[in-house]
C-alpha cells in the first residue's frame, strides 16, 4: 500500500490516519516486520495490523560479493518460486541498486539474456519495493546507505506500468525509504505512449535504450521498434518535460559490425541533435549462445571520441562485478556519471 492507501484504510477502520506514518516508519525506516514490536501504536492497532496485513519479507537465497570492486549480487525467491536478481553497485560515494521489474521480459531484444529467456510474469509492487528493502538492510549492517536506484534489471518497466509506478511512490515516500525520484532512473526500451506519463507521475530520471540509429537495424535487434519506430520515440523525447539541468540518458549497447559503424555515428548525430541527451555506450556483454560480439576497446573509444567531437556528452559504462558474473547482460555495469548531482 502507498501511504495514502494506508491512511484511507485506517480512516475507514476507525483509526486516525496519522498512524499510517508511524507504520511506514516502522517498516521502512526501522526495518521492523513484526507489528507486535510497533511499540508507539496502541495495542488494538498492532493487533489489527497483524491480523489484516501481511508484511512480506524476502531473504536472499544467495549473495555474492565481487572482490574486484565490492559489487554485491543477490538472488531473491518469490512466493511462487520465481527467482529474480538485484545488484548493489558501489561507485565512490554512491551505492546504486539495480532492480528488476518483471520476471523475464517479453520485448525479445536479441542481445539481451533476459529477452532470450522470455516472459514469466509481472512483479507486484511489493516485490519491487522488497528488492530495495533487502538492499537497505544489507547496507545498514555496514553503516552505509543506499543512494540511487536504477530500473535496469530484468524486465521492461513500462510493460508493468501500474506496478512500477506504485512501487516508485512507495520507495520515494518521505515517511518510508525516502529515496528521492531524482535519484531513481527508469530505463525503457521505448514504449512511446507511456514515457511522458511516467515522468509526469513520478519525476524520475529517464534512460532510453536506443541501441541503433536506423529503423532497419533497430527492428532487427529490438522487435519493439516495429511498433514504436525511432521517429516516434525521438518525437516523444523532444516533448517530454524534464527538469532543468537534467538530461535524458540514451543507452547504446555496442554490437560489433551491427551498430558500431561509421554511418551509425552519422545517423546518431542527426537523430539526437536537438534533444538534451547524455549518451551512455555499453559495450555488449556476451553470454552463452549470443549471436553478437563486443567491439574491441579501441573501437569503443573511437566511437565515443567521434560523438564527443560533435559536441555530445558521451560516457562508456564500465562493467562491474566481472568476477561474480554480475555483468551477465542485465545485472551489470555501474552507471557512471548517470546522476550529475
Ligand atoms: N528493459 C529496459 C531495462 C532493462 S535492460 C531496457 O531495455 O532499457 C537495461 C539495459 O541493459 C538496456 O539499456 C539494455 O539495452 C542493456 N542490455 C541488455 N542486454 C545487454 C547485453 N548483453 N550487454 C550490454 N547491455 C545489455
Ligand atoms: Fe527486455 Fe530490456 Fe532485455 Fe529488451 S533489453 S529484452 S526490453 S530487459
CSV table of C-alpha atoms and ligand atoms in Angstrom, one decimal:
chain,number,residue,atom,x,y,z
A,1,UNK,CA,0.0,0.0,0.0
A,2,UNK,CA,1.1,3.5,-0.6
A,3,UNK,CA,1.0,5.8,2.4
A,4,UNK,CA,-2.2,7.4,1.1
A,5,UNK,CA,-3.9,4.0,0.7
A,6,UNK,CA,-2.8,3.0,4.3
A,7,UNK,CA,-4.2,6.3,5.6
A,8,UNK,CA,-7.5,5.7,3.9
A,9,UNK,CA,-7.6,2.1,5.2
A,10,UNK,CA,-7.1,3.3,8.8
A,11,UNK,CA,-9.7,6.0,8.4
A,12,UNK,CA,-12.3,3.5,7.2
A,13,UNK,CA,-11.5,1.2,10.1
A,14,UNK,CA,-11.8,3.8,12.8
A,15,UNK,CA,-8.1,4.6,13.4
A,16,UNK,CA,-6.5,8.1,13.0
A,17,UNK,CA,-4.8,8.4,9.6
A,18,UNK,CA,-1.5,9.7,11.1
A,19,UNK,CA,-0.9,6.2,12.4
A,20,UNK,CA,-0.1,5.3,8.8
A,21,UNK,CA,3.1,7.4,9.1
A,22,UNK,CA,4.2,5.5,12.2
A,23,UNK,CA,3.6,2.2,10.5
A,24,UNK,CA,5.6,3.3,7.5
A,25,UNK,CA,8.4,4.4,9.7
A,26,UNK,CA,8.5,1.1,11.5
A,27,UNK,CA,8.5,-0.9,8.3
A,28,UNK,CA,10.7,1.2,6.0
A,29,UNK,CA,13.0,3.1,8.4
A,30,UNK,CA,13.3,0.8,11.4
A,31,UNK,CA,13.0,-2.2,9.1
A,32,UNK,CA,10.8,-4.0,11.6
A,33,UNK,CA,8.3,-6.5,10.2
A,34,UNK,CA,6.6,-7.7,13.3
A,35,UNK,CA,3.6,-5.4,14.2
A,36,UNK,CA,3.8,-6.5,17.8
A,37,UNK,CA,7.0,-4.5,18.1
A,38,UNK,CA,5.4,-1.3,16.8
A,39,UNK,CA,5.5,0.0,20.3
A,40,UNK,CA,4.2,3.5,19.8
A,41,UNK,CA,1.0,2.1,18.4
A,42,UNK,CA,-2.0,1.2,20.6
A,43,UNK,CA,-2.3,-2.5,21.2
A,44,UNK,CA,-5.6,-2.6,19.3
A,45,UNK,CA,-4.0,-1.3,16.2
A,46,UNK,CA,-1.0,-3.6,16.5
A,47,UNK,CA,-3.4,-6.5,16.5
A,48,UNK,CA,-5.4,-5.1,13.6
A,49,UNK,CA,-2.2,-4.8,11.5
A,50,UNK,CA,-1.1,-8.3,12.5
A,51,UNK,CA,-4.5,-9.8,11.6
A,52,UNK,CA,-5.3,-7.8,8.5
A,53,UNK,CA,-1.9,-7.5,6.8
A,54,UNK,CA,1.0,-9.4,5.5
A,55,UNK,CA,4.2,-7.6,5.8
A,56,UNK,CA,6.2,-9.7,3.4
A,57,UNK,CA,10.0,-10.1,3.5
A,58,UNK,CA,12.3,-11.9,1.2
A,59,UNK,CA,15.5,-13.5,2.2
A,60,UNK,CA,18.3,-13.5,-0.3
A,61,UNK,CA,18.8,-17.1,-1.5
A,62,UNK,CA,22.3,-16.4,-2.4
A,63,UNK,CA,24.7,-13.5,-2.1
A,64,UNK,CA,27.9,-12.9,-3.9
A,65,UNK,CA,30.3,-10.1,-3.5
A,66,UNK,CA,32.9,-9.1,-6.0
A,67,UNK,CA,36.4,-9.0,-4.7
A,68,UNK,CA,37.3,-6.6,-7.5
A,69,UNK,CA,35.0,-3.7,-6.8
A,70,UNK,CA,32.6,-4.6,-4.0
A,71,UNK,CA,29.6,-5.2,-6.3
A,72,UNK,CA,27.0,-7.3,-4.5
A,73,UNK,CA,24.6,-9.5,-6.3
A,74,UNK,CA,21.8,-11.5,-4.7
A,75,UNK,CA,19.0,-13.7,-5.8
A,76,UNK,CA,15.5,-13.5,-4.3
A,77,UNK,CA,13.0,-16.2,-4.5
A,78,UNK,CA,9.4,-15.1,-4.8
A,79,UNK,CA,6.5,-16.9,-3.2
A,80,UNK,CA,5.7,-18.8,-6.5
A,81,UNK,CA,9.4,-19.8,-6.7
A,82,UNK,CA,10.3,-17.4,-9.5
A,83,UNK,CA,13.8,-16.1,-9.0
A,84,UNK,CA,14.9,-12.5,-9.6
A,85,UNK,CA,18.3,-10.8,-9.3
A,86,UNK,CA,19.3,-7.5,-7.8
A,87,UNK,CA,22.7,-5.9,-7.7
A,88,UNK,CA,24.2,-3.3,-5.4
A,89,UNK,CA,26.9,-1.3,-7.3
A,90,UNK,CA,29.3,0.8,-5.2
A,91,UNK,CA,30.9,3.7,-7.0
A,92,UNK,CA,32.8,6.3,-5.0
A,93,UNK,CA,30.2,8.0,-2.7
A,94,UNK,CA,27.3,6.3,-4.4
A,95,UNK,CA,25.7,2.9,-3.9
A,96,UNK,CA,23.2,2.1,-6.7
A,97,UNK,CA,20.7,-0.7,-6.6
A,98,UNK,CA,19.7,-2.2,-9.9
A,99,UNK,CA,16.2,-3.6,-9.6
A,100,UNK,CA,14.0,-5.9,-11.7
A,101,UNK,CA,10.5,-5.0,-12.8
A,102,UNK,CA,9.4,-8.3,-14.3
A,103,UNK,CA,10.3,-12.0,-14.0
A,104,UNK,CA,11.7,-12.3,-17.6
A,105,UNK,CA,10.7,-9.9,-20.4
A,106,UNK,CA,8.6,-10.1,-23.5
A,107,UNK,CA,10.3,-7.4,-25.5
A,108,UNK,CA,12.6,-10.0,-27.1
A,109,UNK,CA,15.7,-7.9,-27.7
A,110,UNK,CA,18.2,-10.2,-29.4
A,111,UNK,CA,21.3,-9.0,-27.5
A,112,UNK,CA,19.7,-9.5,-24.1
A,113,UNK,CA,19.9,-12.5,-21.9
A,114,UNK,CA,16.6,-11.8,-20.2
A,115,UNK,CA,14.9,-11.2,-23.5
A,116,UNK,CA,16.1,-14.5,-24.8
A,117,UNK,CA,14.5,-16.3,-21.8
A,118,UNK,CA,11.1,-14.9,-22.5
A,119,UNK,CA,8.5,-13.5,-20.1
A,120,UNK,CA,7.3,-15.2,-16.9
A,121,UNK,CA,5.2,-12.6,-15.1
A,122,UNK,CA,5.0,-9.0,-13.9
A,123,UNK,CA,6.4,-8.3,-10.4
A,124,UNK,CA,3.9,-7.0,-7.8
A,125,UNK,CA,4.7,-3.6,-6.3
A,126,UNK,CA,5.8,-5.1,-3.1
A,127,UNK,CA,8.2,-7.4,-4.9
A,128,UNK,CA,9.9,-4.4,-6.4
A,129,UNK,CA,9.9,-2.5,-3.1
A,130,UNK,CA,11.3,-5.5,-1.3
A,131,UNK,CA,14.3,-5.6,-3.5
A,132,UNK,CA,15.1,-2.1,-2.2
A,133,UNK,CA,14.4,-3.1,1.4
A,134,UNK,CA,16.7,-6.1,1.2
A,135,UNK,CA,19.5,-3.8,-0.1
A,136,UNK,CA,18.9,-1.2,2.6
A,137,UNK,CA,19.1,-3.9,5.2
A,138,UNK,CA,22.2,-5.3,3.7
A,139,UNK,CA,24.0,-1.9,3.6
A,140,UNK,CA,22.8,-0.9,7.0
A,141,UNK,CA,24.9,-3.6,8.6
A,142,UNK,CA,27.9,-1.8,7.2
A,143,UNK,CA,26.6,1.6,8.2
A,144,UNK,CA,26.0,2.5,4.6
A,145,UNK,CA,23.0,4.0,2.9
A,146,UNK,CA,21.5,3.2,-0.5
A,147,UNK,CA,21.8,6.4,-2.6
A,148,UNK,CA,20.4,5.5,-6.0
A,149,UNK,CA,18.1,3.1,-7.8
A,150,UNK,CA,18.1,2.1,-11.5
A,151,UNK,CA,15.4,0.0,-13.1
A,152,UNK,CA,17.8,-1.8,-15.3
A,153,UNK,CA,17.5,-5.4,-14.0
A,154,UNK,CA,15.2,-8.0,-15.6
A,155,UNK,CA,12.1,-6.8,-17.4
A,156,UNK,CA,10.7,-3.7,-19.2
A,157,UNK,CA,9.4,-1.3,-16.5
A,158,UNK,CA,6.8,0.3,-18.8
A,159,UNK,CA,5.4,-3.1,-19.7
A,160,UNK,CA,4.5,-3.3,-16.0
A,161,UNK,CA,3.5,0.3,-15.7
A,162,UNK,CA,1.0,0.4,-12.8
A,163,UNK,CA,3.0,-1.8,-10.5
A,164,UNK,CA,6.3,0.1,-11.3
A,165,UNK,CA,4.7,3.5,-10.6
A,166,UNK,CA,3.1,2.3,-7.4
A,167,UNK,CA,6.5,0.8,-6.3
A,168,UNK,CA,8.2,4.2,-7.0
A,169,UNK,CA,5.5,6.0,-5.0
A,170,UNK,CA,6.3,3.7,-2.0
A,171,UNK,CA,10.1,3.9,-2.4
A,172,UNK,CA,10.1,7.7,-2.6
A,173,UNK,CA,7.7,8.2,0.4
A,174,UNK,CA,9.4,10.5,2.9
A,175,UNK,CA,8.0,8.7,5.9
A,176,UNK,CA,9.4,5.5,4.4
A,177,UNK,CA,12.5,4.7,2.4
A,178,UNK,CA,12.6,8.3,1.3
A,179,UNK,CA,14.7,7.9,-1.8
A,180,UNK,CA,14.2,11.0,-4.0
A,181,UNK,CA,12.8,10.4,-7.5
A,182,UNK,CA,15.8,12.5,-8.7
A,183,UNK,CA,17.9,9.5,-7.6
A,184,UNK,CA,15.9,6.9,-9.4
A,185,UNK,CA,16.3,6.1,-13.1
A,186,UNK,CA,13.9,4.1,-15.2
A,187,UNK,CA,15.3,2.6,-18.3
A,188,UNK,CA,12.9,1.7,-21.1
A,189,UNK,CA,13.1,0.1,-24.4
A,190,UNK,CA,10.8,2.9,-25.6
A,191,UNK,CA,7.1,2.2,-25.0
A,192,UNK,CA,6.2,5.5,-26.5
A,193,UNK,CA,2.7,6.2,-25.1
A,194,UNK,CA,3.8,5.7,-21.5
A,195,UNK,CA,7.0,7.8,-21.4
A,196,UNK,CA,5.6,11.2,-20.7
A,197,UNK,CA,3.0,9.8,-18.3
A,198,UNK,CA,5.8,8.1,-16.3
A,199,UNK,CA,7.8,11.3,-16.0
A,200,UNK,CA,4.8,13.4,-15.1
A,201,UNK,CA,3.6,10.9,-12.5
A,202,UNK,CA,6.9,10.1,-10.8
A,203,UNK,CA,9.6,12.7,-11.6
A,204,UNK,CA,12.2,10.0,-12.1
A,205,UNK,CA,15.1,10.2,-14.5
A,206,UNK,CA,14.7,8.7,-17.9
A,207,UNK,CA,17.0,6.4,-19.7
A,208,UNK,CA,16.1,5.1,-23.1
A,209,UNK,CA,17.6,2.1,-24.8
A,210,UNK,CA,18.1,3.4,-28.4
A,211,UNK,CA,20.8,0.8,-29.4
A,212,UNK,CA,20.6,1.6,-33.1
A,213,UNK,CA,20.5,4.6,-35.3
A,214,UNK,CA,18.2,3.4,-38.1
A,215,UNK,CA,14.9,1.6,-38.2
A,216,UNK,CA,16.2,-1.5,-40.1
A,217,UNK,CA,18.9,-2.2,-37.6
A,218,UNK,CA,16.8,-1.4,-34.6
A,219,UNK,CA,13.9,-3.6,-35.7
A,220,UNK,CA,16.3,-6.4,-36.3
A,221,UNK,CA,17.7,-6.3,-32.8
A,222,UNK,CA,14.7,-4.9,-31.0
A,223,UNK,CA,11.3,-6.1,-32.2
A,224,UNK,CA,9.5,-3.3,-30.3
A,225,UNK,CA,10.8,-0.9,-32.9
A,226,UNK,CA,8.3,-2.2,-35.4
A,227,UNK,CA,5.5,-0.9,-33.1
A,228,UNK,CA,7.3,2.3,-31.9
A,229,UNK,CA,9.9,3.3,-34.6
A,230,UNK,CA,12.8,5.7,-33.9
A,231,UNK,CA,10.9,8.8,-35.2
A,232,UNK,CA,8.0,8.3,-32.8
A,233,UNK,CA,10.4,7.6,-29.9
A,234,UNK,CA,12.5,10.7,-30.6
A,235,UNK,CA,9.5,12.9,-31.1
A,236,UNK,CA,8.4,11.9,-27.6
A,237,UNK,CA,11.8,12.6,-26.2
A,238,UNK,CA,11.6,16.1,-27.7
A,239,UNK,CA,8.3,16.7,-26.0
A,240,UNK,CA,8.8,15.2,-22.6
A,241,UNK,CA,9.4,17.8,-19.9
A,242,UNK,CA,12.5,17.1,-17.8
A,243,UNK,CA,13.9,19.3,-15.1
A,244,UNK,CA,16.4,22.0,-16.0
A,245,UNK,CA,20.0,20.7,-15.9
A,246,UNK,CA,18.8,17.1,-16.2
A,247,UNK,CA,19.2,15.2,-19.4
A,248,UNK,CA,17.7,12.1,-20.9
A,249,UNK,CA,20.2,9.2,-21.0
A,250,UNK,CA,20.5,7.5,-24.3
A,251,UNK,CA,21.7,3.9,-23.8
A,252,UNK,CA,23.5,2.4,-26.7
A,253,UNK,CA,24.7,-1.2,-26.5
A,254,UNK,CA,27.6,-1.5,-28.9
A,255,UNK,CA,27.5,-4.6,-31.1
A,256,UNK,CA,30.4,-5.3,-33.3
A,257,UNK,CA,29.7,-4.6,-37.0
A,258,UNK,CA,26.0,-4.2,-36.3
A,259,UNK,CA,25.6,-0.7,-34.8
A,260,UNK,CA,29.2,0.5,-34.4
A,261,UNK,CA,29.8,1.6,-38.0
A,262,UNK,CA,30.7,5.0,-39.3
A,263,UNK,CA,27.2,5.5,-40.7
A,264,UNK,CA,25.8,4.8,-37.2
A,265,UNK,CA,27.7,7.7,-35.8
A,266,UNK,CA,26.5,10.0,-38.6
A,267,UNK,CA,22.9,8.9,-38.0
A,268,UNK,CA,23.1,9.3,-34.3
A,269,UNK,CA,24.4,12.9,-34.7
A,270,UNK,CA,21.4,13.7,-36.9
A,271,UNK,CA,18.9,12.0,-34.6
A,272,UNK,CA,20.0,13.4,-31.3
A,273,UNK,CA,20.9,16.9,-32.5
A,274,UNK,CA,18.1,18.8,-30.9
A,275,UNK,CA,17.5,16.7,-27.8
A,276,UNK,CA,19.2,17.3,-24.4
A,277,UNK,CA,20.8,13.9,-24.0
A,278,UNK,CA,23.7,12.2,-22.5
A,279,UNK,CA,24.9,9.1,-24.3
A,280,UNK,CA,25.9,6.0,-22.4
A,281,UNK,CA,27.8,3.5,-24.6
A,282,UNK,CA,27.5,0.0,-23.2
A,283,UNK,CA,30.0,-2.5,-24.8
A,284,UNK,CA,28.0,-5.7,-25.3
A,285,UNK,CA,28.2,-8.2,-22.5
A,286,UNK,CA,28.4,-11.6,-24.2
A,287,UNK,CA,26.5,-14.6,-22.8
A,288,UNK,CA,26.4,-18.3,-23.9
A,289,UNK,CA,24.7,-18.6,-27.3
A,290,UNK,CA,24.8,-14.9,-28.1
A,291,UNK,CA,24.9,-14.1,-31.8
A,292,UNK,CA,26.8,-10.8,-31.3
A,293,UNK,CA,30.3,-9.8,-30.4
A,294,UNK,CA,31.6,-7.0,-28.3
A,295,UNK,CA,33.7,-4.4,-30.2
A,296,UNK,CA,37.3,-4.2,-29.0
A,297,UNK,CA,38.2,-1.4,-26.6
A,298,UNK,CA,39.8,0.7,-29.3
A,299,UNK,CA,36.7,0.7,-31.4
A,300,UNK,CA,34.6,1.7,-28.4
A,301,UNK,CA,36.8,4.6,-27.6
A,302,UNK,CA,36.9,5.7,-31.2
A,303,UNK,CA,33.0,5.6,-31.3
A,304,UNK,CA,33.0,7.8,-28.2
A,305,UNK,CA,35.5,10.2,-29.4
A,306,UNK,CA,33.7,10.9,-32.7
A,307,UNK,CA,30.5,11.7,-30.9
A,308,UNK,CA,32.3,13.9,-28.4
A,309,UNK,CA,33.9,15.7,-31.2
A,310,UNK,CA,30.4,16.5,-32.5
A,311,UNK,CA,29.5,18.1,-29.2
A,312,UNK,CA,27.8,15.3,-27.3
A,313,UNK,CA,28.4,14.1,-23.8
A,314,UNK,CA,29.3,10.5,-24.1
A,315,UNK,CA,30.2,8.0,-21.4
A,316,UNK,CA,31.3,4.4,-21.6
A,317,UNK,CA,29.5,2.4,-19.0
A,318,UNK,CA,32.1,0.4,-17.1
A,319,UNK,CA,31.1,-3.2,-16.3
A,320,UNK,CA,31.5,-4.1,-12.6
A,321,UNK,CA,31.4,-7.4,-10.7
A,322,UNK,CA,33.1,-9.2,-13.6
A,323,UNK,CA,34.3,-11.9,-11.2
A,324,UNK,CA,30.8,-12.7,-9.9
A,325,UNK,CA,29.0,-12.5,-13.3
A,326,UNK,CA,27.1,-9.5,-12.2
A,327,UNK,CA,27.9,-8.4,-15.7
A,328,UNK,CA,25.7,-11.0,-17.3
A,329,UNK,CA,23.7,-9.0,-19.8
A,330,UNK,CA,21.2,-7.4,-17.4
A,331,UNK,CA,22.7,-7.2,-14.0
A,332,UNK,CA,25.8,-5.5,-15.0
A,333,UNK,CA,27.7,-2.3,-15.1
A,334,UNK,CA,27.7,0.7,-12.8
A,335,UNK,CA,26.1,3.8,-14.1
A,336,UNK,CA,29.0,6.2,-14.1
A,337,UNK,CA,28.0,9.8,-14.4
A,338,UNK,CA,24.3,8.9,-14.6
A,339,UNK,CA,23.4,11.5,-11.9
A,340,UNK,CA,25.0,14.9,-12.2
A,341,UNK,CA,24.5,15.9,-8.5
B,1,LIG,N1,14.0,-3.2,-20.3
B,1,LIG,C1,14.7,-2.0,-20.0
B,1,LIG,C2,15.6,-2.1,-18.8
B,1,LIG,C3,16.4,-3.3,-18.5
B,1,LIG,S1,17.7,-3.6,-19.7
B,1,LIG,C4,15.6,-1.6,-21.2
B,1,LIG,O1,15.7,-2.4,-22.1
B,1,LIG,O2,16.0,-0.4,-21.2
B,1,LIG,C5,18.9,-2.4,-19.2
B,1,LIG,C6,19.9,-2.1,-20.2
B,1,LIG,O3,20.7,-3.2,-20.4
B,1,LIG,C7,19.3,-1.7,-21.5
B,1,LIG,O4,19.9,-0.5,-22.0
B,1,LIG,C8,19.8,-2.8,-22.5
B,1,LIG,O5,20.0,-2.3,-23.8
B,1,LIG,C9,21.1,-3.3,-21.8
B,1,LIG,N2,21.5,-4.6,-22.2
B,1,LIG,C10,20.7,-5.7,-22.3
B,1,LIG,N3,21.4,-6.8,-22.7
B,1,LIG,C11,22.7,-6.4,-22.7
B,1,LIG,C12,24.0,-7.0,-23.0
B,1,LIG,N4,24.0,-8.3,-23.3
B,1,LIG,N5,25.1,-6.3,-22.9
B,1,LIG,C13,25.0,-5.0,-22.6
B,1,LIG,N6,23.9,-4.3,-22.3
B,1,LIG,C14,22.7,-5.0,-22.4
B,2,LIG,FE1,13.6,-6.6,-22.1
B,2,LIG,FE2,15.3,-4.6,-21.8
B,2,LIG,FE3,16.2,-7.0,-22.3
B,2,LIG,FE4,15.0,-5.7,-24.2
B,2,LIG,S1,16.9,-5.1,-23.2
B,2,LIG,S2,14.6,-7.8,-23.7
B,2,LIG,S3,13.4,-4.6,-23.0
B,2,LIG,S4,15.1,-6.4,-20.5
